Amino acid sequence: MTSSATTLPSLRSLCVEIHAGVAEVQLLGPSKGNAMGPDFWTELPSVFEALSDDDAVRSVLIYGSGGNFSYGLDLPAMAPVFAPLLGAGGMDAKLREGFRRQIKALQDSVSSLARCAKPVIAAVDGWCIGGAIDVIAAADIRISSPKARFSVREVKVAIVADLGSLQRLPSIIGEGATRQLALTGEDFDAARALSLGLVTEVADDVVARGRELAASVAANPPLVVQGVKQVMNRRTQNSVQDGLDYVQVWNSAFLASRDFGEATAAFAERRPPVYRGE
């Protein structure tokens, strides 16, 4: 990282560089497809809190490495989060409350983009799946390459999406489109993302275009720019937080299901899952 004001410990899942008022945050993995493991969830809020407080930073660009934004939640790496609750069959109230707090911590990590005083631009190339949709939904501007592919895929692995997409997407793409994408878990391409308004433009060199947009934002009066973000966030922040709080309770009660166990087993065995509504 290059900045006189921002200091961070060594990072494993992210690379941060600051030049001419623009902070670039690159997802590194280390899992395949920049999948989001424990390091990511710890480092993301630390980075965005530091950038929010750094007066040298006027805008932030976030993008992935290796040709993808992110495959989303790294299920194998995050298994220890789910294992105790699943092992108890969801019957231990203390474990359920601990799990609710873990969901809240992950939500707060994603929300660090929305809380950041500086506008955040997400540049999407390749796959942007599940938890990655939550992350870009918390950004202020989203753009993509023609090769970008998206999916609100949690329903496919027996999870109610709980990190912000169900709360933020309706104000971005509309209620009906959000319901369709979240209930089907279908993949969709950059052209559809553009038509829905999930992204505002498609660019062949999406990172270069993201840098142009970030520089354009950074050239404007910083307090005014921050004021625009604060005023616009005010429109939805209470309803977003209410929804996040509700889904914490829902998933702490219902995620420990036989269907979720089947989803994780099918993922490990690379076979289609068979869901029974149990």
Tab-separated table of N, CA, C and O in Angstrom, residues 194-273:
chain	number	residue	atom	x	y	z
A	194	LEU	N	-26.703	-5.006	-17.545
A	194	LEU	CA	-26.843	-3.620	-17.996
A	194	LEU	C	-28.318	-3.257	-18.166
A	194	LEU	O	-28.754	-2.181	-17.741
A	195	SER	N	-29.087	-4.155	-18.760
A	195	SER	CA	-30.504	-3.860	-18.980
A	195	SER	C	-31.265	-3.754	-17.662
A	195	SER	O	-32.222	-2.978	-17.558
A	196	LEU	N	-30.843	-4.508	-16.651
A	196	LEU	CA	-31.486	-4.448	-15.340
A	196	LEU	C	-31.067	-3.215	-14.545
A	196	LEU	O	-31.748	-2.820	-13.600
A	197	GLY	N	-29.913	-2.634	-14.898
A	197	GLY	CA	-29.380	-1.518	-14.129
A	197	GLY	C	-28.442	-1.958	-13.022
A	197	GLY	O	-28.028	-1.124	-12.206
A	198	LEU	N	-28.096	-3.253	-12.979
A	198	LEU	CA	-27.122	-3.697	-11.984
A	198	LEU	C	-25.775	-3.052	-12.258
A	198	LEU	O	-25.049	-2.673	-11.324
A	199	VAL	N	-25.407	-2.946	-13.539
A	199	VAL	CA	-24.220	-2.188	-13.931
A	199	VAL	C	-24.670	-1.015	-14.782
A	199	VAL	O	-25.703	-1.081	-15.463
A	200	THR	N	-23.911	0.069	-14.739
A	200	THR	CA	-24.285	1.268	-15.495
A	200	THR	C	-23.631	1.330	-16.858
A	200	THR	O	-24.062	2.109	-17.708
A	201	GLU	N	-22.586	0.535	-17.064
A	201	GLU	CA	-21.970	0.459	-18.391
A	201	GLU	C	-21.123	-0.795	-18.501
A	201	GLU	O	-20.748	-1.416	-17.497
A	202	VAL	N	-20.852	-1.170	-19.753
A	202	VAL	CA	-20.011	-2.326	-20.061
A	202	VAL	C	-18.816	-1.825	-20.849
A	202	VAL	O	-18.987	-1.094	-21.842
A	203	ALA	N	-17.613	-2.187	-20.411
A	203	ALA	CA	-16.382	-1.698	-21.050
A	203	ALA	C	-15.437	-2.865	-21.294
A	203	ALA	O	-15.295	-3.737	-20.439
A	204	ASP	N	-14.791	-2.872	-22.448
A	204	ASP	CA	-13.873	-3.962	-22.770
A	204	ASP	C	-12.753	-4.064	-21.738
A	204	ASP	O	-12.425	-5.148	-21.273
A	205	ASP	N	-12.140	-2.944	-21.404
A	205	ASP	CA	-11.118	-2.927	-20.348
A	205	ASP	C	-11.772	-2.313	-19.119
A	205	ASP	O	-11.715	-1.100	-18.894
A	206	VAL	N	-12.401	-3.165	-18.334
A	206	VAL	CA	-13.258	-2.665	-17.257
A	206	VAL	C	-12.453	-2.008	-16.142
A	206	VAL	O	-12.916	-1.038	-15.520
A	207	VAL	N	-11.233	-2.490	-15.877
A	207	VAL	CA	-10.423	-1.879	-14.823
A	207	VAL	C	-9.961	-0.483	-15.250
A	207	VAL	O	-9.999	0.468	-14.465
A	208	ALA	N	-9.540	-0.363	-16.516
A	208	ALA	CA	-9.140	0.949	-17.018
A	208	ALA	C	-10.302	1.931	-16.950
A	208	ALA	O	-10.136	3.097	-16.549
A	209	ARG	N	-11.489	1.482	-17.324
A	209	ARG	CA	-12.665	2.343	-17.258
A	209	ARG	C	-12.995	2.682	-15.797
A	209	ARG	O	-13.370	3.814	-15.484
A	210	GLY	N	-12.822	1.701	-14.907
A	210	GLY	CA	-13.040	1.962	-13.493
A	210	GLY	C	-12.092	3.020	-12.964
A	210	GLY	O	-12.489	3.885	-12.158
A	211	ARG	N	-10.859	2.980	-13.414
A	211	ARG	CA	-9.882	3.998	-13.007
A	211	ARG	C	-10.289	5.386	-13.503
A	211	ARG	O	-10.136	6.382	-12.793
A	212	GLU	N	-10.813	5.447	-14.718
A	212	GLU	CA	-11.273	6.732	-15.244
A	212	GLU	C	-12.413	7.291	-14.394
A	212	GLU	O	-12.432	8.482	-14.044
A	213	LEU	N	-13.376	6.438	-14.062
A	213	LEU	CA	-14.506	6.884	-13.251
A	213	LEU	C	-14.050	7.305	-11.859
A	213	LEU	O	-14.496	8.330	-11.328
A	214	ALA	N	-13.156	6.505	-11.260
A	214	ALA	CA	-12.668	6.829	-9.922
A	214	ALA	C	-11.919	8.150	-9.929
A	214	ALA	O	-12.052	8.968	-9.001
A	215	ALA	N	-11.128	8.396	-10.979
A	215	ALA	CA	-10.398	9.661	-11.086
A	215	ALA	C	-11.363	10.823	-11.279
A	215	ALA	O	-11.153	11.921	-10.739
A	216	SER	N	-12.438	10.603	-12.042
A	216	SER	CA	-13.433	11.648	-12.260
A	216	SER	C	-14.114	12.019	-10.955
A	216	SER	O	-14.328	13.207	-10.655
A	217	VAL	N	-14.451	11.016	-10.152
A	217	VAL	CA	-15.054	11.275	-8.837
A	217	VAL	C	-14.056	12.002	-7.940
A	217	VAL	O	-14.393	12.984	-7.260
A	218	ALA	N	-12.794	11.538	-7.946
A	218	ALA	CA	-11.768	12.109	-7.071
A	218	ALA	C	-11.469	13.562	-7.404
A	218	ALA	O	-10.984	14.318	-6.548
A	219	ALA	N	-11.753	13.990	-8.641
A	219	ALA	CA	-11.472	15.372	-9.048
A	219	ALA	C	-12.511	16.364	-8.543
A	219	ALA	O	-12.288	17.569	-8.589
A	220	ASN	N	-13.639	15.856	-8.040
A	220	ASN	CA	-14.701	16.727	-7.553
A	220	ASN	C	-14.469	17.117	-6.087
A	220	ASN	O	-13.650	16.493	-5.398
A	221	PRO	N	-15.176	18.139	-5.596
A	221	PRO	CA	-14.972	18.575	-4.202
A	221	PRO	C	-15.247	17.418	-3.238
A	221	PRO	O	-16.369	16.875	-3.230
A	222	PRO	N	-14.276	17.019	-2.439
A	222	PRO	CA	-14.411	15.794	-1.652
A	222	PRO	C	-15.565	15.795	-0.654
A	222	PRO	O	-16.262	14.784	-0.515
A	223	LEU	N	-15.798	16.899	0.020
A	223	LEU	CA	-16.886	16.920	0.998
A	223	LEU	C	-18.249	16.867	0.313
A	223	LEU	O	-19.196	16.271	0.841
A	224	VAL	N	-18.349	17.473	-0.863
A	224	VAL	CA	-19.597	17.408	-1.619
A	224	VAL	C	-19.848	15.987	-2.100
A	224	VAL	O	-20.967	15.456	-2.007
A	225	VAL	N	-18.815	15.347	-2.613
A	225	VAL	CA	-18.935	13.960	-3.063
A	225	VAL	C	-19.385	13.065	-1.911
A	225	VAL	O	-20.289	12.233	-2.050
A	226	GLN	N	-18.758	13.231	-0.759
A	226	GLN	CA	-19.139	12.435	0.406
A	226	GLN	C	-20.571	12.744	0.832
A	226	GLN	O	-21.316	11.844	1.260
A	227	GLY	N	-20.962	14.022	0.691
A	227	GLY	CA	-22.332	14.391	1.030
A	227	GLY	C	-23.351	13.732	0.120
A	227	GLY	O	-24.419	13.298	0.576
A	228	VAL	N	-23.051	13.645	-1.166
A	228	VAL	CA	-23.952	12.965	-2.105
A	228	VAL	C	-24.159	11.523	-1.660
A	228	VAL	O	-25.294	11.020	-1.615
A	229	LYS	N	-23.066	10.844	-1.309
A	229	LYS	CA	-23.181	9.453	-0.884
A	229	LYS	C	-23.997	9.340	0.401
A	229	LYS	O	-24.886	8.486	0.512
A	230	GLN	N	-23.723	10.207	1.368
A	230	GLN	CA	-24.445	10.145	2.637
A	230	GLN	C	-25.937	10.401	2.449
A	230	GLN	O	-26.775	9.689	3.029
A	231	VAL	N	-26.278	11.393	1.663
A	231	VAL	CA	-27.686	11.722	1.449
A	231	VAL	C	-28.408	10.583	0.729
A	231	VAL	O	-29.530	10.210	1.086
A	232	MET	N	-27.769	9.995	-0.288
A	232	MET	CA	-28.409	8.904	-1.016
A	232	MET	C	-28.503	7.641	-0.165
A	232	MET	O	-29.499	6.910	-0.226
A	233	ASN	N	-27.482	7.374	0.649
A	233	ASN	CA	-27.555	6.221	1.549
A	233	ASN	C	-28.700	6.353	2.536
A	233	ASN	O	-29.299	5.351	2.954
A	234	ARG	N	-28.991	7.590	2.936
A	234	ARG	CA	-30.035	7.830	3.936
A	234	ARG	C	-31.384	7.311	3.477
A	234	ARG	O	-32.225	6.917	4.294
A	235	ARG	N	-31.605	7.290	2.164
A	235	ARG	CA	-32.890	6.850	1.616
A	235	ARG	C	-33.210	5.424	2.013
A	235	ARG	O	-34.372	5.078	2.221
A	236	THR	N	-32.207	4.570	2.067
A	236	THR	CA	-32.472	3.136	2.209
A	236	THR	C	-31.806	2.485	3.414
A	236	THR	O	-32.073	1.320	3.690
A	237	GLN	N	-30.948	3.213	4.148
A	237	GLN	CA	-30.130	2.527	5.141
A	237	GLN	C	-30.939	1.872	6.247
A	237	GLN	O	-30.588	0.777	6.725
A	238	ASN	N	-32.051	2.485	6.670
A	238	ASN	CA	-32.840	1.880	7.744
A	238	ASN	C	-33.510	0.591	7.283
A	238	ASN	O	-33.515	-0.412	8.004
A	239	SER	N	-34.083	0.609	6.075
A	239	SER	CA	-34.746	-0.601	5.577
A	239	SER	C	-33.733	-1.700	5.296
A	239	SER	O	-34.012	-2.890	5.525
A	240	VAL	N	-32.541	-1.348	4.796
A	240	VAL	CA	-31.490	-2.344	4.571
A	240	VAL	C	-31.101	-2.997	5.886
A	240	VAL	O	-31.028	-4.224	5.995
A	241	GLN	N	-30.868	-2.191	6.925
A	241	GLN	CA	-30.450	-2.759	8.200
A	241	GLN	C	-31.544	-3.614	8.824
A	241	GLN	O	-31.262	-4.668	9.399
A	242	ASP	N	-32.799	-3.187	8.707
A	242	ASP	CA	-33.907	-4.010	9.224
A	242	ASP	C	-33.923	-5.372	8.546
A	242	ASP	O	-34.114	-6.410	9.191
A	243	GLY	N	-33.720	-5.373	7.223
A	243	GLY	CA	-33.704	-6.638	6.488
A	243	GLY	C	-32.530	-7.513	6.868
A	243	GLY	O	-32.664	-8.741	6.976
A	244	LEU	N	-31.363	-6.912	7.069
A	244	LEU	CA	-30.186	-7.674	7.488
A	244	LEU	C	-30.412	-8.297	8.867
A	244	LEU	O	-30.071	-9.469	9.108
A	245	ASP	N	-30.994	-7.531	9.778
A	245	ASP	CA	-31.269	-8.054	11.119
A	245	ASP	C	-32.241	-9.227	11.047
A	245	ASP	O	-32.073	-10.239	11.746
A	246	TYR	N	-33.263	-9.105	10.204
A	246	TYR	CA	-34.266	-10.167	10.104
A	246	TYR	C	-33.673	-11.458	9.552
A	246	TYR	O	-33.938	-12.545	10.069
A	247	VAL	N	-32.862	-11.347	8.513
A	247	VAL	CA	-32.317	-12.562	7.907
A	247	VAL	C	-31.282	-13.228	8.819
A	247	VAL	O	-31.070	-14.448	8.735
A	248	GLN	N	-30.633	-12.456	9.709
A	248	GLN	CA	-29.778	-13.082	10.727
A	248	GLN	C	-30.584	-14.097	11.534
A	248	GLN	O	-30.149	-15.236	11.747
A	249	VAL	N	-31.745	-13.667	11.992
A	249	VAL	CA	-32.586	-14.530	12.838
A	249	VAL	C	-33.128	-15.693	12.026
A	249	VAL	O	-33.145	-16.847	12.478
A	250	TRP	N	-33.554	-15.411	10.797
A	250	TRP	CA	-34.101	-16.473	9.934
A	250	TRP	C	-33.071	-17.577	9.712
A	250	TRP	O	-33.357	-18.756	9.919
A	251	ASN	N	-31.872	-17.210	9.291
A	251	ASN	CA	-30.875	-18.231	8.971
A	251	ASN	C	-30.326	-18.919	10.219
A	251	ASN	O	-29.951	-20.091	10.159
A	252	SER	N	-30.256	-18.224	11.340
A	252	SER	CA	-29.799	-18.895	12.560
A	252	SER	C	-30.801	-19.959	12.987
A	252	SER	O	-30.436	-20.942	13.644
A	253	ALA	N	-32.076	-19.806	12.588
A	253	ALA	CA	-33.097	-20.799	12.918
A	253	ALA	C	-33.218	-21.895	11.870
A	253	ALA	O	-33.412	-23.064	12.214
A	254	PHE	N	-33.078	-21.536	10.585
A	254	PHE	CA	-33.450	-22.473	9.525
A	254	PHE	C	-32.295	-22.994	8.677
A	254	PHE	O	-32.470	-23.949	7.922
A	255	LEU	N	-31.115	-22.399	8.745
A	255	LEU	CA	-30.056	-22.841	7.843
A	255	LEU	C	-29.591	-24.263	8.160
A	255	LEU	O	-29.211	-25.014	7.261
A	256	ALA	N	-29.631	-24.657	9.432
A	256	ALA	CA	-29.203	-26.013	9.810
A	256	ALA	C	-30.277	-27.016	9.412
A	256	ALA	O	-31.033	-27.536	10.225
A	257	SER	N	-30.351	-27.286	8.110
A	257	SER	CA	-31.373	-28.173	7.559
A	257	SER	C	-30.724	-29.368	6.876
A	257	SER	O	-29.541	-29.341	6.533
A	258	ARG	N	-31.533	-30.398	6.652
A	258	ARG	CA	-31.029	-31.536	5.874
A	258	ARG	C	-30.713	-31.111	4.445
A	258	ARG	O	-29.782	-31.622	3.829
A	259	ASP	N	-31.498	-30.166	3.908
A	259	ASP	CA	-31.233	-29.691	2.552
A	259	ASP	C	-29.874	-28.996	2.468
A	259	ASP	O	-29.151	-29.154	1.469
A	260	PHE	N	-29.502	-28.221	3.498
A	260	PHE	CA	-28.191	-27.580	3.464
A	260	PHE	C	-27.085	-28.634	3.569
A	260	PHE	O	-26.062	-28.549	2.884
A	261	GLY	N	-27.294	-29.645	4.412
A	261	GLY	CA	-26.328	-30.739	4.478
A	261	GLY	C	-26.179	-31.443	3.146
A	261	GLY	O	-25.072	-31.794	2.732
A	262	GLU	N	-27.300	-31.630	2.454
A	262	GLU	CA	-27.264	-32.239	1.126
A	262	GLU	C	-26.526	-31.342	0.139
A	262	GLU	O	-25.752	-31.818	-0.695
A	263	ALA	N	-26.732	-30.024	0.239
A	263	ALA	CA	-26.049	-29.095	-0.656
A	263	ALA	C	-24.545	-29.163	-0.486
A	263	ALA	O	-23.791	-29.208	-1.472
A	264	THR	N	-24.078	-29.174	0.758
A	264	THR	CA	-22.642	-29.221	1.004
A	264	THR	C	-22.056	-30.566	0.593
A	264	THR	O	-20.946	-30.623	0.042
A	265	ALA	N	-22.794	-31.658	0.819
A	265	ALA	CA	-22.317	-32.971	0.399
A	265	ALA	C	-22.244	-33.066	-1.121
A	265	ALA	O	-21.268	-33.584	-1.679
A	266	ALA	N	-23.263	-32.567	-1.798
A	266	ALA	CA	-23.278	-32.603	-3.262
A	266	ALA	C	-22.145	-31.762	-3.842
A	266	ALA	O	-21.520	-32.153	-4.840
A	267	PHE	N	-21.867	-30.614	-3.212
A	267	PHE	CA	-20.763	-29.768	-3.664
A	267	PHE	C	-19.443	-30.513	-3.542
A	267	PHE	O	-18.623	-30.516	-4.471
A	268	ALA	N	-19.231	-31.172	-2.416
A	268	ALA	CA	-17.980	-31.898	-2.191
A	268	ALA	C	-17.847	-33.083	-3.135
A	268	ALA	O	-16.751	-33.420	-3.583
A	269	GLU	N	-18.991	-33.727	-3.449
A	269	GLU	CA	-18.981	-34.927	-4.291
A	269	GLU	C	-19.180	-34.603	-5.775
A	269	GLU	O	-19.218	-35.519	-6.608
A	270	ARG	N	-19.328	-33.324	-6.082
A	270	ARG	CA	-19.497	-32.857	-7.461
A	270	ARG	C	-20.644	-33.583	-8.167
A	270	ARG	O	-20.493	-34.132	-9.257
A	271	ARG	N	-21.816	-33.560	-7.522
A	271	ARG	CA	-23.007	-34.162	-8.088
A	271	ARG	C	-24.191	-33.220	-7.865
A	271	ARG	O	-24.128	-32.328	-7.030
A	272	PRO	N	-25.275	-33.397	-8.615
A	272	PRO	CA	-26.445	-32.547	-8.393
A	272	PRO	C	-27.080	-32.872	-7.045
A	272	PRO	O	-27.200	-34.049	-6.668
A	273	PRO	N	-27.512	-31.862	-6.294
A	273	PRO	CA	-28.176	-32.130	-5.027
A	273	PRO	C	-29.617	-32.583	-5.238
A	273	PRO	O	-30.235	-32.310	-6.280
